PDB file of C-alpha atoms and ligand atoms in Angstrom:
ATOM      1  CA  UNK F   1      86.829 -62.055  44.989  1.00  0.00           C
ATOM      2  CA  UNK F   2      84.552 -59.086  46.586  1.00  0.00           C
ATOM      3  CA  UNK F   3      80.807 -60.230  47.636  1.00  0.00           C
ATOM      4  CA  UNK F   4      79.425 -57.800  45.327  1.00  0.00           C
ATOM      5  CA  UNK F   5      81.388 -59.452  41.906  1.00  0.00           C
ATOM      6  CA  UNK F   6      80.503 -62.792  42.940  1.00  0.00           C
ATOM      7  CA  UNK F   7      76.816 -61.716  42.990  1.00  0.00           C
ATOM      8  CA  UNK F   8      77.067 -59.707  39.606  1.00  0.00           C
ATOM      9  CA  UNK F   9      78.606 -63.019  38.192  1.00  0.00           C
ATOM     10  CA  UNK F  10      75.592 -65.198  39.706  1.00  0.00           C
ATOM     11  CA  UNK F  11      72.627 -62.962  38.324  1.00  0.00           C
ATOM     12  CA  UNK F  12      74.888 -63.086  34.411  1.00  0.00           C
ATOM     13  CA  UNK F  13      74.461 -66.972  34.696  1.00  0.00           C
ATOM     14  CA  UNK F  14      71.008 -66.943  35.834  1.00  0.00           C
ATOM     15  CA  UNK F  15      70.205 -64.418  32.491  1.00  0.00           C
ATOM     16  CA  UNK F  16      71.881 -67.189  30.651  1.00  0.00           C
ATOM     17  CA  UNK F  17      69.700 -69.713  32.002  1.00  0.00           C
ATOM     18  CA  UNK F  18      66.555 -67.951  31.119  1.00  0.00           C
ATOM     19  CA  UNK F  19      67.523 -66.468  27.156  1.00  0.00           C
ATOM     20  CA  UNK F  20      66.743 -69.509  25.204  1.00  0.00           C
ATOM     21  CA  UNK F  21      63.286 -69.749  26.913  1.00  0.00           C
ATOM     22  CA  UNK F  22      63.043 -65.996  25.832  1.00  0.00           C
ATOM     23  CA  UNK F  23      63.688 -66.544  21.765  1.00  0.00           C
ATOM     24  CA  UNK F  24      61.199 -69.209  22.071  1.00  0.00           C
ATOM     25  CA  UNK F  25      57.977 -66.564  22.955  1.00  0.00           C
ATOM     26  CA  UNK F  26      55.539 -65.967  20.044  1.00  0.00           C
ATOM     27  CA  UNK F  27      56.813 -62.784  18.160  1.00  0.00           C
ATOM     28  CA  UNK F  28      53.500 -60.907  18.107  1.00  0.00           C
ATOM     29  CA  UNK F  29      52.363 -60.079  14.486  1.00  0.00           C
ATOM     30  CA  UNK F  30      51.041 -56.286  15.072  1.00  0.00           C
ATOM     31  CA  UNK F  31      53.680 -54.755  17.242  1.00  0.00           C
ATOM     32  CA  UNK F  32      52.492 -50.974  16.517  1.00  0.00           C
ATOM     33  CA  UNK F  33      49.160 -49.540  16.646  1.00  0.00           C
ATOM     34  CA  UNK F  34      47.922 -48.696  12.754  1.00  0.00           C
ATOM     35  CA  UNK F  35      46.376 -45.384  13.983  1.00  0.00           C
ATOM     36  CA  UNK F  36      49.653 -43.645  15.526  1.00  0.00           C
ATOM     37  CA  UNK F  37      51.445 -44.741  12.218  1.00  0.00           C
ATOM     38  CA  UNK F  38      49.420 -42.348  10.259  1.00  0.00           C
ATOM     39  CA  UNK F  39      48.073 -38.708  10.267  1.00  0.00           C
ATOM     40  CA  UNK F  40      44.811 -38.774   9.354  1.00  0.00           C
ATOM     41  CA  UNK F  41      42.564 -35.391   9.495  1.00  0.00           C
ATOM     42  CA  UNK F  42      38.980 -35.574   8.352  1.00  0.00           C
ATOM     43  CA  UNK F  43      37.937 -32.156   6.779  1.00  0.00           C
ATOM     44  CA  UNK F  44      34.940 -31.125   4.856  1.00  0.00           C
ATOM     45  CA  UNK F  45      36.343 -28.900   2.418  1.00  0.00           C
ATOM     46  CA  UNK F  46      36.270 -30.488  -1.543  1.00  0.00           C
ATOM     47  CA  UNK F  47      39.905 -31.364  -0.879  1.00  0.00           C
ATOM     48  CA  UNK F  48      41.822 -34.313   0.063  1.00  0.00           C
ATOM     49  CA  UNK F  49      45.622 -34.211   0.261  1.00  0.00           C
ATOM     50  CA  UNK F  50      47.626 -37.176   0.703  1.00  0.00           C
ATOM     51  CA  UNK F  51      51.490 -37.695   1.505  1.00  0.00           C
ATOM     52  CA  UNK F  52      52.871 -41.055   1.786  1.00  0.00           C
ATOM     53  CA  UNK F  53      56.510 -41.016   1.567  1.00  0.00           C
ATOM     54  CA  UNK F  54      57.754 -38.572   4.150  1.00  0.00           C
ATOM     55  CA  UNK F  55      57.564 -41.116   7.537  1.00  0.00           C
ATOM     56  CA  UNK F  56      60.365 -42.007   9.502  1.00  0.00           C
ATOM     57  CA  UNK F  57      58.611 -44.566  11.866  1.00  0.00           C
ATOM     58  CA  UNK F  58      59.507 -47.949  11.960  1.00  0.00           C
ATOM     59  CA  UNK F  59      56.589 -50.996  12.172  1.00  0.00           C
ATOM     60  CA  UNK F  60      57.171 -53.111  14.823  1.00  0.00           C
ATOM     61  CA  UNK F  61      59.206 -56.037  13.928  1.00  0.00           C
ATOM     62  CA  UNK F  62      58.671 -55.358  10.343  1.00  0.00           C
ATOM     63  CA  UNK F  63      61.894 -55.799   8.392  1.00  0.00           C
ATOM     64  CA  UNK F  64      63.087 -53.423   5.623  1.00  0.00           C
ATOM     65  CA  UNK F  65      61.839 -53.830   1.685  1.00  0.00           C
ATOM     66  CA  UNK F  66      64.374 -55.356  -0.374  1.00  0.00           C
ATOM     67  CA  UNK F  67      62.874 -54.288  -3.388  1.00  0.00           C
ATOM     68  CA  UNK F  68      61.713 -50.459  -5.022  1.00  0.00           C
ATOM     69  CA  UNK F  69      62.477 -47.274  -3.872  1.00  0.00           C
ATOM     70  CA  UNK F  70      63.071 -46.372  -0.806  1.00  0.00           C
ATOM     71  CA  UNK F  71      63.842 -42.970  -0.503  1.00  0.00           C
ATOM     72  CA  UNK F  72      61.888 -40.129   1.464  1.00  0.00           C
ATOM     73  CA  UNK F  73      60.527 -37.782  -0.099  1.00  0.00           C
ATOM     74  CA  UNK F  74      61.791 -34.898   2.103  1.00  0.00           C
ATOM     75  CA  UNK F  75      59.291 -32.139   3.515  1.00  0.00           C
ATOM     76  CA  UNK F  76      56.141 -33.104   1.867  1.00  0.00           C
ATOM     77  CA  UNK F  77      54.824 -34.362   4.787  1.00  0.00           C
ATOM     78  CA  UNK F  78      55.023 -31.273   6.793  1.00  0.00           C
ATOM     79  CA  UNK F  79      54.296 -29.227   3.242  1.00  0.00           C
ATOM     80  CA  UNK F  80      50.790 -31.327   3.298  1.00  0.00           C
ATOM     81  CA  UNK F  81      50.047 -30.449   7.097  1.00  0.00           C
ATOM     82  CA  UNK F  82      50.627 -26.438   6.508  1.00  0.00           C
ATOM     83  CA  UNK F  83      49.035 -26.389   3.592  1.00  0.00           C
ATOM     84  CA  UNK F  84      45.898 -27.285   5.418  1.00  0.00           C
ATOM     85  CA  UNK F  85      46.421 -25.406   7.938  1.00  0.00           C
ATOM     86  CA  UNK F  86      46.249 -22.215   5.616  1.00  0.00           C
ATOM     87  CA  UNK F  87      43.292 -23.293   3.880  1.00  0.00           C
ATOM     88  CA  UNK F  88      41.749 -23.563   7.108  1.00  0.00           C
ATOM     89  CA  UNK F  89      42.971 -20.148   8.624  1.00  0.00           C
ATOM     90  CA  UNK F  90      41.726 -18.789   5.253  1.00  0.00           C
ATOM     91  CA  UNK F  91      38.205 -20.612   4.163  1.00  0.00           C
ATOM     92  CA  UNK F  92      37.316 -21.673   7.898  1.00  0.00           C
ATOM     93  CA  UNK F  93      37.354 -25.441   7.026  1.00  0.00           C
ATOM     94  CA  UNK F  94      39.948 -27.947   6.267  1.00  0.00           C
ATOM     95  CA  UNK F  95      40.975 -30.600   3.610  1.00  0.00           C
ATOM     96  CA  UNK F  96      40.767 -33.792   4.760  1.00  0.00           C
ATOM     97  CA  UNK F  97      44.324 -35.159   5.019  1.00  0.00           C
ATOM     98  CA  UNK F  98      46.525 -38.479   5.249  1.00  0.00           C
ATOM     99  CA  UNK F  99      49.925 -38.192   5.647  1.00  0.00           C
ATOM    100  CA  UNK F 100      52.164 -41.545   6.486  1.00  0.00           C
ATOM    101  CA  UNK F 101      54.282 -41.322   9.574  1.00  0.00           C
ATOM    102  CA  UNK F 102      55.741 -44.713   8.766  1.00  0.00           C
ATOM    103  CA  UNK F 103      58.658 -45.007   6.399  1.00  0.00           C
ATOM    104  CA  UNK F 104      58.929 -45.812   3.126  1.00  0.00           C
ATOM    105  CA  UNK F 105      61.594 -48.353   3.803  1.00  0.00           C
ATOM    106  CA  UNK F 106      58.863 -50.679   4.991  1.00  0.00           C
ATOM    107  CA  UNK F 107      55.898 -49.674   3.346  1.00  0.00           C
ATOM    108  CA  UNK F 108      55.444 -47.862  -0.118  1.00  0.00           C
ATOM    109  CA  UNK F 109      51.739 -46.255   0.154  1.00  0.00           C
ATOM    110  CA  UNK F 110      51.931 -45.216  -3.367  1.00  0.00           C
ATOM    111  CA  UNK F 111      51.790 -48.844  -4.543  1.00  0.00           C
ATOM    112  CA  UNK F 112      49.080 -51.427  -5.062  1.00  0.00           C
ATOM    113  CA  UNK F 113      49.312 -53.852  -2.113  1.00  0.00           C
ATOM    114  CA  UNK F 114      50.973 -56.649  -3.603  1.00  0.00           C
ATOM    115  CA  UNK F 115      54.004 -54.729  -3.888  1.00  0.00           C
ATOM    116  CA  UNK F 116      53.787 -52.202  -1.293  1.00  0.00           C
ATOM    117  CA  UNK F 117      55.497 -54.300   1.237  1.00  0.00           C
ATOM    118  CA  UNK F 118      56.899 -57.806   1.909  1.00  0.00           C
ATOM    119  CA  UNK F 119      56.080 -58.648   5.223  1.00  0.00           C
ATOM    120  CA  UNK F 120      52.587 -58.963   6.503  1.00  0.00           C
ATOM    121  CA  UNK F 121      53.482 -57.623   9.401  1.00  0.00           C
ATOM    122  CA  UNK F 122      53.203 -53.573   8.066  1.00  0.00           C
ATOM    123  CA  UNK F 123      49.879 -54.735   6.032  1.00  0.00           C
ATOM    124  CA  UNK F 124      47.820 -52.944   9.296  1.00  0.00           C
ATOM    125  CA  UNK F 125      49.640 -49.952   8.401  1.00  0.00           C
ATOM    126  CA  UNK F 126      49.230 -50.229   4.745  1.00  0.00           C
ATOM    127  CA  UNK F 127      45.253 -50.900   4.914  1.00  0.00           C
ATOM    128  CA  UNK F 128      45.217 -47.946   7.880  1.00  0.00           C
ATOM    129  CA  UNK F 129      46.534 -45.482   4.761  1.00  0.00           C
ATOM    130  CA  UNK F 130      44.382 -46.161   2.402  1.00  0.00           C
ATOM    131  CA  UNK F 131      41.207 -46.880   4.403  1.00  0.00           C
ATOM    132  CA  UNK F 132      41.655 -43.157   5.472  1.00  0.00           C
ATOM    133  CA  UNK F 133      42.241 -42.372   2.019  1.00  0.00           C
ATOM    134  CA  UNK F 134      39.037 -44.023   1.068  1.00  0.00           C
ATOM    135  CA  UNK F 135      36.912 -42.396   3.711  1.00  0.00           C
ATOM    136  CA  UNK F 136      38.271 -38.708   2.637  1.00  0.00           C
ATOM    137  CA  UNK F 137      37.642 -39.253  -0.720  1.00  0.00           C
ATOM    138  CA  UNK F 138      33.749 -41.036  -0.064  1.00  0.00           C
ATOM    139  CA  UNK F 139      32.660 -37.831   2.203  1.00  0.00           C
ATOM    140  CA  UNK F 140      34.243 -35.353  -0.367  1.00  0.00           C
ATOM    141  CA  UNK F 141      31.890 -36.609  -3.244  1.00  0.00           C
ATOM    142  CA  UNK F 142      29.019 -37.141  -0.796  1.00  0.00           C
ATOM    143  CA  UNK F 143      29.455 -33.405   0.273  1.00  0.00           C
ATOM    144  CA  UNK F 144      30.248 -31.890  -2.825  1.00  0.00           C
ATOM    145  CA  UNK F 145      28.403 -33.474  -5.866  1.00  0.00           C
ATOM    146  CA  UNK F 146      30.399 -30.522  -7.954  1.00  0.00           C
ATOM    147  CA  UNK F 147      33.666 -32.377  -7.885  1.00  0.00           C
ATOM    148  CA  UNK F 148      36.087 -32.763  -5.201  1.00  0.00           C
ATOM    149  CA  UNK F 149      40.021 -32.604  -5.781  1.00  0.00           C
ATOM    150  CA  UNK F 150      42.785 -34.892  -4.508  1.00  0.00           C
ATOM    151  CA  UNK F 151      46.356 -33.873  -4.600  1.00  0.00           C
ATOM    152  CA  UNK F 152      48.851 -36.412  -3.563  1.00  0.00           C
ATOM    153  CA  UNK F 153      51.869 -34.837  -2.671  1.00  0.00           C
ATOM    154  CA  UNK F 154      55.500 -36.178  -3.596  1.00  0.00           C
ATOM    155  CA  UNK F 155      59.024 -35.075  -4.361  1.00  0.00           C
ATOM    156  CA  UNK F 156      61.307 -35.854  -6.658  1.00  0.00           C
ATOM    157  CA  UNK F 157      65.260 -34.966  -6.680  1.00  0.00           C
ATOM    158  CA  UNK F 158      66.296 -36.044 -10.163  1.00  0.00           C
ATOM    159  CA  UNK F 159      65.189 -32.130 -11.744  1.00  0.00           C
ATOM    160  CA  UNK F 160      65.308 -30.394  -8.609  1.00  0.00           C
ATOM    161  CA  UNK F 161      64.163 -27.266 -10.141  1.00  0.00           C
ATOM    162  CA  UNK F 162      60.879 -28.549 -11.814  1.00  0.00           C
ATOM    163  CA  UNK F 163      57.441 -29.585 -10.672  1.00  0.00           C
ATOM    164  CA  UNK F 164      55.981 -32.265 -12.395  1.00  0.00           C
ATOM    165  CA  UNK F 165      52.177 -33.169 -12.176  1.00  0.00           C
ATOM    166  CA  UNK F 166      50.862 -36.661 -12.817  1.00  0.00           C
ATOM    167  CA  UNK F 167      46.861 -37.391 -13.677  1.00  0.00           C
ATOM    168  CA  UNK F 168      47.927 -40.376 -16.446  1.00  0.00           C
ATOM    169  CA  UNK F 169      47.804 -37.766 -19.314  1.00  0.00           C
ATOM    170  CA  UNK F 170      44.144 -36.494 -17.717  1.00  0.00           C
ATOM    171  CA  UNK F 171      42.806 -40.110 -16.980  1.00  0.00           C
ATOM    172  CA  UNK F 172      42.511 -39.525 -13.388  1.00  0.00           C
ATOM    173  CA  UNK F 173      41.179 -35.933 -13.691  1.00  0.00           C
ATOM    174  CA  UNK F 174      38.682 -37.034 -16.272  1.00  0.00           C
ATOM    175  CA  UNK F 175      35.358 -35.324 -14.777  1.00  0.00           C
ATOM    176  CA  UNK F 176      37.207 -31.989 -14.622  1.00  0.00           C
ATOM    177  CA  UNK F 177      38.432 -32.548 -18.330  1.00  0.00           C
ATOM    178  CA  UNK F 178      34.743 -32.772 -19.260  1.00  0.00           C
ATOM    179  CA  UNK F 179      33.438 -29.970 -17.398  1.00  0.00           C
ATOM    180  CA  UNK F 180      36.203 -27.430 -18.603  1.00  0.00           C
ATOM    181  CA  UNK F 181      38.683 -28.772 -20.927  1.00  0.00           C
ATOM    182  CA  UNK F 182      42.585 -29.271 -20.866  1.00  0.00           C
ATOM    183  CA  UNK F 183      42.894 -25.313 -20.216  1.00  0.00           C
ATOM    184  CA  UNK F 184      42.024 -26.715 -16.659  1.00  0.00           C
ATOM    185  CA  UNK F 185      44.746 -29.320 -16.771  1.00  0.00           C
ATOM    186  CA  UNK F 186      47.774 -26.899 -18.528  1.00  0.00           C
ATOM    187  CA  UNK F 187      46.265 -23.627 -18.555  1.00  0.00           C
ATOM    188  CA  UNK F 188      46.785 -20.646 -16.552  1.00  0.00           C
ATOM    189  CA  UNK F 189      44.469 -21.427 -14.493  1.00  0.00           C
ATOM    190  CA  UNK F 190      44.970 -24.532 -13.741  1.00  0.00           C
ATOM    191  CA  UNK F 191      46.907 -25.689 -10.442  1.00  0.00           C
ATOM    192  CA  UNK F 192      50.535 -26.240 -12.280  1.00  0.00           C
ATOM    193  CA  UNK F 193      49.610 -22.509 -13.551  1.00  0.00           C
ATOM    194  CA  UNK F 194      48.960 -20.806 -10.630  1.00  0.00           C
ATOM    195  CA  UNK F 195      51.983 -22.472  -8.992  1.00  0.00           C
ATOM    196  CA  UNK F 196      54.097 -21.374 -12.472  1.00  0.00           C
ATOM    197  CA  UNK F 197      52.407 -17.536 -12.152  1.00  0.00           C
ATOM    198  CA  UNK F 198      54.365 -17.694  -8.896  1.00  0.00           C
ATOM    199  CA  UNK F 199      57.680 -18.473 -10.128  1.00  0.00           C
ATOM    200  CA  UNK F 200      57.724 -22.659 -10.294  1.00  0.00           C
ATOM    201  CA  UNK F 201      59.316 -24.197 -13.601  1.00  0.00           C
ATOM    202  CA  UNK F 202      56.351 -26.739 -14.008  1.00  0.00           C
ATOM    203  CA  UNK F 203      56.253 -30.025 -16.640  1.00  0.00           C
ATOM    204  CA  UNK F 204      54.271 -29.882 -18.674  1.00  0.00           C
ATOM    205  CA  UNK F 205      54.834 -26.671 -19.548  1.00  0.00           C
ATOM    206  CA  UNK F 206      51.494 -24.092 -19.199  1.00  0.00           C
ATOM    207  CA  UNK F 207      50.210 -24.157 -22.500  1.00  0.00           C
ATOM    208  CA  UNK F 208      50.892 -26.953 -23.671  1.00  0.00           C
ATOM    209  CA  UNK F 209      48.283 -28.898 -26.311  1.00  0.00           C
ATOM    210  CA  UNK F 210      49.418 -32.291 -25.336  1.00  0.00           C
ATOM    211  CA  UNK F 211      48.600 -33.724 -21.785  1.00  0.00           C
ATOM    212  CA  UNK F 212      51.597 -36.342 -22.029  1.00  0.00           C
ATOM    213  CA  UNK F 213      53.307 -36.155 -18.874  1.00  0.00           C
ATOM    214  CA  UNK F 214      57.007 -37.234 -18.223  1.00  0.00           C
ATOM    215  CA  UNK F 215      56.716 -41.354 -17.435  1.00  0.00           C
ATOM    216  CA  UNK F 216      58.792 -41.183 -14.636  1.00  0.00           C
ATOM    217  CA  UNK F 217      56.126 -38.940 -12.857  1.00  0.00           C
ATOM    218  CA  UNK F 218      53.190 -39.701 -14.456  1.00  0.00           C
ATOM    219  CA  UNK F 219      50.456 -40.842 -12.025  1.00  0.00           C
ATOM    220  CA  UNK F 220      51.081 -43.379  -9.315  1.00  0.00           C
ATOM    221  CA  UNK F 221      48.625 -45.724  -7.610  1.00  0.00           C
ATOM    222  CA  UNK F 222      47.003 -43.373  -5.149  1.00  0.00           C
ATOM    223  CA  UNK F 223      45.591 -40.952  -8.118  1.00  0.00           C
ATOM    224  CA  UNK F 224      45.027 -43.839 -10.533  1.00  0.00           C
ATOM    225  CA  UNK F 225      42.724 -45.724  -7.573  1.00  0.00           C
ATOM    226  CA  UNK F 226      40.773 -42.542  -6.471  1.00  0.00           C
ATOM    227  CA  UNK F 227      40.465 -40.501  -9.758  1.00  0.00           C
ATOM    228  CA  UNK F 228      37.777 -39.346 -11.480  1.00  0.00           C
ATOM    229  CA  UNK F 229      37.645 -42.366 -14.090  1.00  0.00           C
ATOM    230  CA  UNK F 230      35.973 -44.133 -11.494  1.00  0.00           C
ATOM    231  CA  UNK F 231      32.756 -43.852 -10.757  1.00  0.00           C
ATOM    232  CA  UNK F 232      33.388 -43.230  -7.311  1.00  0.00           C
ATOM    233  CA  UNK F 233      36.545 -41.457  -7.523  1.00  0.00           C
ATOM    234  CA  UNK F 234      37.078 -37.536  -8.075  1.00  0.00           C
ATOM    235  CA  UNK F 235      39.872 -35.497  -9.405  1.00  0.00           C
ATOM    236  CA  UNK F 236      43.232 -36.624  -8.434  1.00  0.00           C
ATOM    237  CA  UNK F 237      46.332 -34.490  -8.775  1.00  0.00           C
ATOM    238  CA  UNK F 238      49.567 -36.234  -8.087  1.00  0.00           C
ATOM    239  CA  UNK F 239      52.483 -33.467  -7.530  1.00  0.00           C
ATOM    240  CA  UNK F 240      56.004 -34.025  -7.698  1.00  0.00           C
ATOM    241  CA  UNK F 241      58.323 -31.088  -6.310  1.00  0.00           C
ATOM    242  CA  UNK F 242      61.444 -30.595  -6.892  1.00  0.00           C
ATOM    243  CA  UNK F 243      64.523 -30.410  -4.224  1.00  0.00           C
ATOM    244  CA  UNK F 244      65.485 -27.240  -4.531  1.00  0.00           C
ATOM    245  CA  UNK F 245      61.900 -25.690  -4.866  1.00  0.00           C
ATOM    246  CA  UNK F 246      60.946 -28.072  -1.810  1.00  0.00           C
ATOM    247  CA  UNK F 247      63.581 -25.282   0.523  1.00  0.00           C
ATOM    248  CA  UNK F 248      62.067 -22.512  -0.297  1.00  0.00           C
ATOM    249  CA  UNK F 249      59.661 -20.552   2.551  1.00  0.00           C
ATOM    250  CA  UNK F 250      57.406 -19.752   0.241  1.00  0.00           C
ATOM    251  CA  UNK F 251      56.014 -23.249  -0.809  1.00  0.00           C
ATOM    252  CA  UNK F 252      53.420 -23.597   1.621  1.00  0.00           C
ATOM    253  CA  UNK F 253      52.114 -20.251   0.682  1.00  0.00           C
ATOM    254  CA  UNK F 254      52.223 -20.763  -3.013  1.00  0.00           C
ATOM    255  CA  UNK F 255      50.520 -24.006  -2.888  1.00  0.00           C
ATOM    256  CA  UNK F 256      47.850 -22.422  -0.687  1.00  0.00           C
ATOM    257  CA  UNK F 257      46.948 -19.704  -3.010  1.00  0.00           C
ATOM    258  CA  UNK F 258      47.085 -21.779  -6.211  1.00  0.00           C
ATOM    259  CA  UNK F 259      44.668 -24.528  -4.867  1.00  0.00           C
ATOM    260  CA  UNK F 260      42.372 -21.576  -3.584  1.00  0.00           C
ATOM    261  CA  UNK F 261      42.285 -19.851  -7.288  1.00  0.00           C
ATOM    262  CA  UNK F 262      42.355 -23.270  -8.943  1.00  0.00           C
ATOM    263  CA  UNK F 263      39.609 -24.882  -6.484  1.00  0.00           C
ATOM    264  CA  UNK F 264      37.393 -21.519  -7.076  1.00  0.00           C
ATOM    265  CA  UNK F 265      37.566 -20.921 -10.713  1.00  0.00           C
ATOM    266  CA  UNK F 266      36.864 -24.781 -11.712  1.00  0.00           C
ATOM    267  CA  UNK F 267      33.780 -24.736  -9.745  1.00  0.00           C
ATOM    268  CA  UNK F 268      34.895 -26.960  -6.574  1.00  0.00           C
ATOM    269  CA  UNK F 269      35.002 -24.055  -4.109  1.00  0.00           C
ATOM    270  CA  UNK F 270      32.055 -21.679  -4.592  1.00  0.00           C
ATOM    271  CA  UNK F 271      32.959 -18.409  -6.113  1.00  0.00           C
ATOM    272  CA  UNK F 272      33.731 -15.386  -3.312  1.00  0.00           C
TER     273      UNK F 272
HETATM  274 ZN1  LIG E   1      56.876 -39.977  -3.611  1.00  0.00          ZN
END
């Protein structure tokens, strides 16, 4: 047997040697910083956008959720980030923004806390979201006593022609109900009719006298804890895309322009 085997042979045992001793260290309990798991982009406009199921980043040690959904919901991430960035080439400031960077396979931001994960491991990550959440949505209504709007962006691939919105049948957008009515929920106006002026099936339907939304998209946690039923929430928007209207170039745009006309003629945004 060559020198150079017999050493490669001695330095396998010696690894042996040394493993067990190696399971036996401490596994640490935060093995990812909670800041590089999350975008989060303070902004002064009245606007807070939110996007918690686009991440691909794993936590640490953290193992995957065994129960709920865990698919991505594909683009809205990036859709969140360039919408901002429009706004901002256009008005000069920018929405304040969260988006996760951490999958939904470990954490589900959208959820109260309890069942948003099930190892305490990703809670850093979990608290990181909505803490930034918080703070966006605190320095809107501080800066804008007229209302501020949150839209929490999702999508969906079950109608993947249709947009649904979700406020809890107008719960969460209850101050801008008072101030101007369901027109400003399901009128033309109103942000799912802008985005349905510019070619989007929307549900419900502009025009519509009900504000019953479909159940499967009606409002998750992240409008329902920040809207405007609270006394120190403000009008949350949750929007669910469709598949198909998630690959076309024009989204960005579209969005842009309906949350500029929406955001001006309901008072958030002062008028040009
Ligand atoms: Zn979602």
């Amino acid at each position: 047997m060559s020198e150079p085997v017999l050493r490669r042979r001695r330095r396998s045992w010696l690894l042996a040697l040394c493993l067990p001793a190696l399971s036996t260290l401490p596994i640490p309990a935060v093995a990812f910083e909670p800041a590089d798991v999350i975008l989060h982009q303070p902004g002064s406009l009245p606007l807070v956008v939110t996007a918690p199921h686009d991440g691909d980043l794993p936590l640490g040690l953290t193992p995957t959720r065994t129960r709920g959904t865990q698919v991505r919901d594909l683009g809205t991430g990036v859709l969140a980030e360039q919408v901002a960035k429009r706004l901002e080439a256009r008005l000069g400031q920018r929405p304040c923004l969260v988006v996760a960077r951490f999958s939904r396979r470990f954490v589900d931001a959208n959820r109260p806390e309890a069942d948003a994960l099930e190892s305490d491991i990703a809670l850093p990550a979990y608290r990181a979201y909505h803490a930034a959440v918080a703070s966006c949505v605190a320095r809107a209504r501080a800066q804008h006593p007229q209302g501020a709007l949150l839209v929490d962006v999702h999508g969906q691939g079950q109608v993947p022609d249709v947009l649904f919105r979700g406020t809890r049948a107008g719960l969460t957008t209850q101050a801008l109900l008072a101030r101007h009515g369901p027109a400003a929920l399901q009128g033309p106006e109103s942000l799912i009719g802008q985005l349905a002026a510019r070619g989007y099936i929307v549900h419900p339907a502009v025009g519509t006298d009900s504000l019953r939304e479909d159940p499967r998209y009606a409002g998750g946690y992240t409008v329902f804890t920040y809207g405007s039923q609270h006394p120190d929430g403000i009008d949350a928007i949750q929007l669910e895309f469709g598949a198909q209207q998630r690959r076309s170039p024009q989204l960005t745009d579209d969005v842009a322009d309906a949350l500029l006309v929406f955001l001006t003629r309901h008072g958030y945004l002062p008028k040009p």
